[in-house]
Amino acid sequence: MKLYFANKTRSYVPFGNFGDDLNPWIWDRLLPGFFQEEENPSSVFVGFGTLLNHKLPKFKKTIIFGTGYGFGDPPQMDETWKIYCVRGPLTTNALSLSPELGIADPAIWVNRLYRPEDCGKRHSISLIPYAWEMNSSPEVFQELCQKLGFFCIDPRWPVEQVLKEINSSKLILTAAMHGAIVADALRVPWISFKSNAGIPDLKWTDFCMSLELEYEPKRLYRFSRFSKSFPKYKRVEIEIMALFLKRLLKNNEPQLSKDQVLERKLDALEEKMEQFKKDIENGLFDN
């Protein structure tokens, strides 16, 4: 069985992306040695990410564990699918599933899987840009953070490095959804902002509702790629982005789910994992 997730091996994602790359980090710890690399797999385990849509390929067997809906049309599900859980209540609504299946994004498992050697808080405020924009203009976010005295966490870094820097922060400002999910799991307060109109509010709302939080999208001024050709515009735009982030901090309270809510969701995910392991032992996915 192959682990299926959006990652940098795809031609349209030629760089690392923390939210996607976290998949093998988590699943290999929960199911060591279980997944095999196959060029044309007949069976797949679909990990977390916004993958439940009409573009999901047809396989002989499809296992869904914590995946979310957010783009495109809902997928065509049939008897070859086995759904253990999905990201949240909006995904269950979109796919007409039982509400009890909308547990949470499995990325919250870092709460029980990540054990840092150093738990010190070295960064007062860390910024996590959206991966595509960081890849397009890394120098802009580096200069922006230097100007504001923030630490810039690059979502293209290796998973362990991103985890370390999130855990070392007192507050996270993030355009990346899994930056918020992991910050919450590591008990680091966070504030989200939306830097790209193409990112659907549905997936953020789905995640927030799963942890009994509210999502209120806050739009950040979007850096223009034209500034690469006109350096003077880049400086002006960094000034404008800095003002937006200052207002964001001034006008918004950080979010953090309640301890008991997070623990309840983690327990529910672990129950589903135990069910999956029993199904493997009973040969449910053989052949």
XYZ file of C-alpha atoms in Angstrom:
287
model
C 0.000 0.000 0.000
C 1.256 3.462 -0.874
C 0.948 6.640 1.175
C -0.771 9.206 -1.037
C -0.336 12.917 -0.370
C 0.512 16.118 -2.206
C 4.277 16.513 -2.171
C 7.266 17.951 -3.962
C 7.662 14.928 -6.252
C 4.779 16.326 -8.276
C 5.760 18.581 -11.127
C 3.545 21.447 -9.944
C 5.138 21.477 -6.451
C 8.880 21.655 -7.183
C 9.775 22.571 -3.602
C 9.127 21.347 -0.094
C 5.894 22.283 1.641
C 5.625 21.633 5.375
C 1.927 20.753 5.428
C 2.426 18.065 2.785
C 5.850 16.821 3.850
C 4.582 16.302 7.397
C 2.591 13.304 6.106
C 5.425 10.749 5.947
C 6.911 12.157 9.166
C 3.708 11.314 11.053
C 2.514 8.168 9.284
C 5.917 6.447 9.354
C 5.925 6.890 13.134
C 2.415 5.544 13.528
C 2.782 2.738 10.977
C 6.537 2.012 10.727
C 7.505 0.016 7.656
C 3.906 -0.275 6.456
C 3.958 1.878 3.332
C 5.730 0.865 0.126
C 6.817 3.022 -2.774
C 4.940 1.826 -5.830
C 4.876 3.477 -9.246
C 1.349 2.272 -10.066
C -0.261 1.319 -6.738
C -3.587 -0.478 -6.640
C -4.262 0.546 -3.034
C -3.526 3.863 -1.327
C -3.749 5.396 2.120
C -4.750 9.023 1.568
C -3.158 11.209 4.232
C -4.016 14.704 5.364
C -4.342 17.597 2.968
C -7.106 19.059 0.825
C -7.301 16.066 -1.501
C -10.933 14.958 -1.431
C -12.135 16.161 -4.792
C -12.808 14.990 -8.330
C -9.078 14.920 -9.118
C -8.305 12.076 -6.703
C -7.369 9.111 -8.952
C -9.317 5.868 -8.936
C -7.629 2.985 -7.110
C -8.594 -0.591 -6.384
C -8.783 0.347 -2.702
C -8.794 3.847 -1.231
C -8.335 4.440 2.493
C -9.161 7.900 3.835
C -7.698 9.001 7.166
C -8.164 12.638 8.128
C -8.240 14.016 4.603
C -10.129 17.229 3.828
C -12.346 18.725 1.148
C -11.895 22.281 -0.100
C -11.259 22.467 -3.839
C -13.269 21.363 -6.854
C -16.139 18.893 -6.904
C -16.557 16.152 -4.285
C -15.058 12.793 -5.287
C -17.069 9.830 -6.530
C -17.024 7.364 -3.629
C -17.971 3.691 -3.920
C -17.514 0.320 -2.194
C -13.751 0.407 -2.831
C -13.421 3.255 -0.329
C -12.868 2.865 3.413
C -13.217 6.106 5.369
C -11.917 6.159 8.945
C -12.185 9.901 9.479
C -11.926 13.260 7.720
C -10.638 16.694 8.661
C -13.803 18.263 10.020
C -17.555 18.907 9.860
C -17.521 20.797 6.568
C -15.860 17.833 4.860
C -18.491 15.460 6.251
C -21.203 17.818 4.975
C -19.674 18.099 1.513
C -19.346 14.313 1.184
C -22.617 13.442 2.972
C -20.780 11.456 5.641
C -21.710 10.749 9.236
C -20.812 13.770 11.432
C -18.825 11.526 13.798
C -16.240 11.009 11.049
C -15.254 14.691 11.072
C -12.637 14.367 13.809
C -9.640 16.600 13.033
C -6.597 17.005 10.818
C -4.136 14.234 11.826
C -1.320 16.806 11.852
C -2.364 17.468 15.464
C -0.625 14.138 16.218
C 2.621 16.089 16.545
C 1.372 16.812 20.072
C 2.113 13.192 21.011
C 4.847 12.364 18.515
C 7.221 15.335 18.657
C 9.626 15.405 21.583
C 12.086 18.307 21.222
C 15.382 18.314 23.065
C 15.219 22.062 23.652
C 11.872 23.499 24.771
C 13.083 27.096 25.163
C 11.173 29.940 23.531
C 13.795 31.712 21.428
C 11.392 33.656 19.183
C 8.813 36.127 20.470
C 6.920 36.168 17.157
C 7.436 33.919 14.132
C 5.921 34.414 10.694
C 5.038 31.467 8.415
C 4.280 32.639 4.861
C 2.337 30.595 2.349
C 4.815 28.222 0.652
C 4.165 29.369 -2.905
C 4.745 33.022 -2.040
C 7.816 32.202 0.019
C 9.204 30.326 -2.961
C 8.425 33.231 -5.273
C 9.955 35.997 -3.150
C 11.907 34.686 -0.149
C 13.917 37.882 0.201
C 10.738 39.907 0.718
C 9.641 37.918 3.763
C 13.158 37.835 5.152
C 13.436 41.629 4.888
C 9.913 42.023 6.271
C 10.703 39.906 9.315
C 14.016 41.660 9.860
C 12.215 45.003 9.818
C 9.604 43.850 12.356
C 11.921 41.818 14.557
C 10.097 38.578 13.690
C 11.616 35.191 12.981
C 10.755 33.885 9.513
C 9.874 30.178 9.355
C 10.262 28.910 5.800
C 7.637 26.186 5.097
C 10.034 24.696 2.526
C 12.466 23.687 5.276
C 12.714 20.059 6.436
C 9.885 19.001 8.748
C 12.041 18.684 11.874
C 13.408 22.192 11.410
C 9.942 23.723 11.030
C 8.674 21.819 14.075
C 11.626 23.028 16.117
C 11.117 26.681 15.205
C 7.341 26.603 15.780
C 7.902 25.008 19.170
C 10.540 27.655 19.950
C 8.094 30.515 19.318
C 5.838 32.359 21.751
C 3.413 33.379 18.994
C 2.876 32.272 15.390
C 1.532 34.481 12.586
C 0.707 32.186 9.703
C -0.708 32.136 6.191
C -0.020 28.381 6.065
C -2.879 26.334 7.530
C -0.644 23.552 8.814
C 1.448 26.207 10.496
C -1.650 26.996 12.566
C -2.589 23.330 13.072
C 0.861 22.372 14.303
C 1.217 25.506 16.431
C -2.077 24.630 18.100
C -0.961 21.036 18.632
C 2.296 22.217 20.211
C 0.323 24.654 22.393
C 1.741 27.773 20.728
C -0.830 30.579 20.291
C -1.396 31.624 16.683
C -3.021 34.236 14.462
C -3.901 33.445 10.875
C -3.944 35.746 7.871
C -4.912 35.236 4.252
C -2.356 36.338 1.683
C -3.892 34.675 -1.374
C -7.501 34.992 -2.485
C -7.277 31.544 -4.083
C -6.998 29.786 -0.726
C -10.519 28.610 0.175
C -11.938 29.683 3.528
C -13.711 26.321 3.683
C -10.602 24.319 4.559
C -9.559 26.754 7.299
C -13.086 26.838 8.699
C -13.217 23.035 8.607
C -10.032 22.774 10.668
C -11.103 25.472 13.133
C -14.554 23.973 13.669
C -12.998 20.573 14.362
C -11.161 22.105 17.348
C -14.116 24.286 18.391
C -12.482 27.490 17.195
C -13.822 30.285 14.989
C -12.196 31.261 11.717
C -12.333 34.889 10.675
C -10.198 35.395 7.569
C -7.947 38.441 7.796
C -6.558 39.511 4.437
C -2.931 40.633 4.253
C -1.678 42.947 1.549
C -0.297 40.675 -1.140
C 3.218 41.296 -2.380
C 3.396 42.028 -6.106
C 5.811 40.047 -8.230
C 6.324 43.188 -10.336
C 8.455 44.506 -7.500
C 11.245 42.155 -8.580
C 11.766 44.351 -11.624
C 11.328 47.610 -9.722
C 13.278 47.478 -6.416
C 11.856 50.801 -5.202
C 8.356 49.283 -5.274
C 9.566 46.350 -3.220
C 10.588 48.654 -0.395
C 7.204 50.405 -0.492
C 5.335 47.113 -0.468
C 7.368 45.782 2.449
C 6.391 48.926 4.357
C 2.718 48.299 3.554
C 2.947 44.612 4.546
C 4.626 45.609 7.797
C 1.757 47.979 8.605
C -0.780 45.220 7.959
C 1.013 42.812 10.273
C 1.284 45.421 13.009
C -2.464 46.036 12.762
C -3.080 42.304 12.742
C -1.252 41.971 16.050
C -2.945 45.009 17.546
C -6.506 44.113 16.570
C -6.611 40.328 16.947
C -6.307 38.006 19.911
C -4.203 34.859 19.402
C -6.099 31.593 19.178
C -5.493 28.276 20.901
C -7.886 25.362 21.285
C -8.744 24.160 24.777
C -6.541 21.411 26.178
C -9.491 19.095 26.743
C -10.740 19.550 23.165
C -7.351 18.725 21.696
C -6.969 15.671 23.936
C -10.425 14.421 23.008
C -9.649 14.724 19.298
C -6.296 12.987 19.698
C -7.954 10.129 21.557
C -10.528 9.812 18.776
C -7.805 9.701 16.112
C -5.933 7.019 18.060
C -9.103 4.941 18.306
C -9.453 5.116 14.520
C -5.807 4.126 14.115
C -6.330 1.095 16.325
C -9.340 0.176 14.208
C -7.234 0.472 11.061
C -4.519 -1.765 12.520
C -7.102 -4.401 13.457
C -8.517 -4.266 9.939
C -5.011 -4.887 8.586
C -4.578 -7.892 10.903
C -7.927 -9.257 9.783
C -6.878 -9.071 6.136
C -9.414 -6.432 5.137
C -6.985 -4.888 2.652
C -5.405 -8.051 1.278
C -5.408 -8.537 -2.487
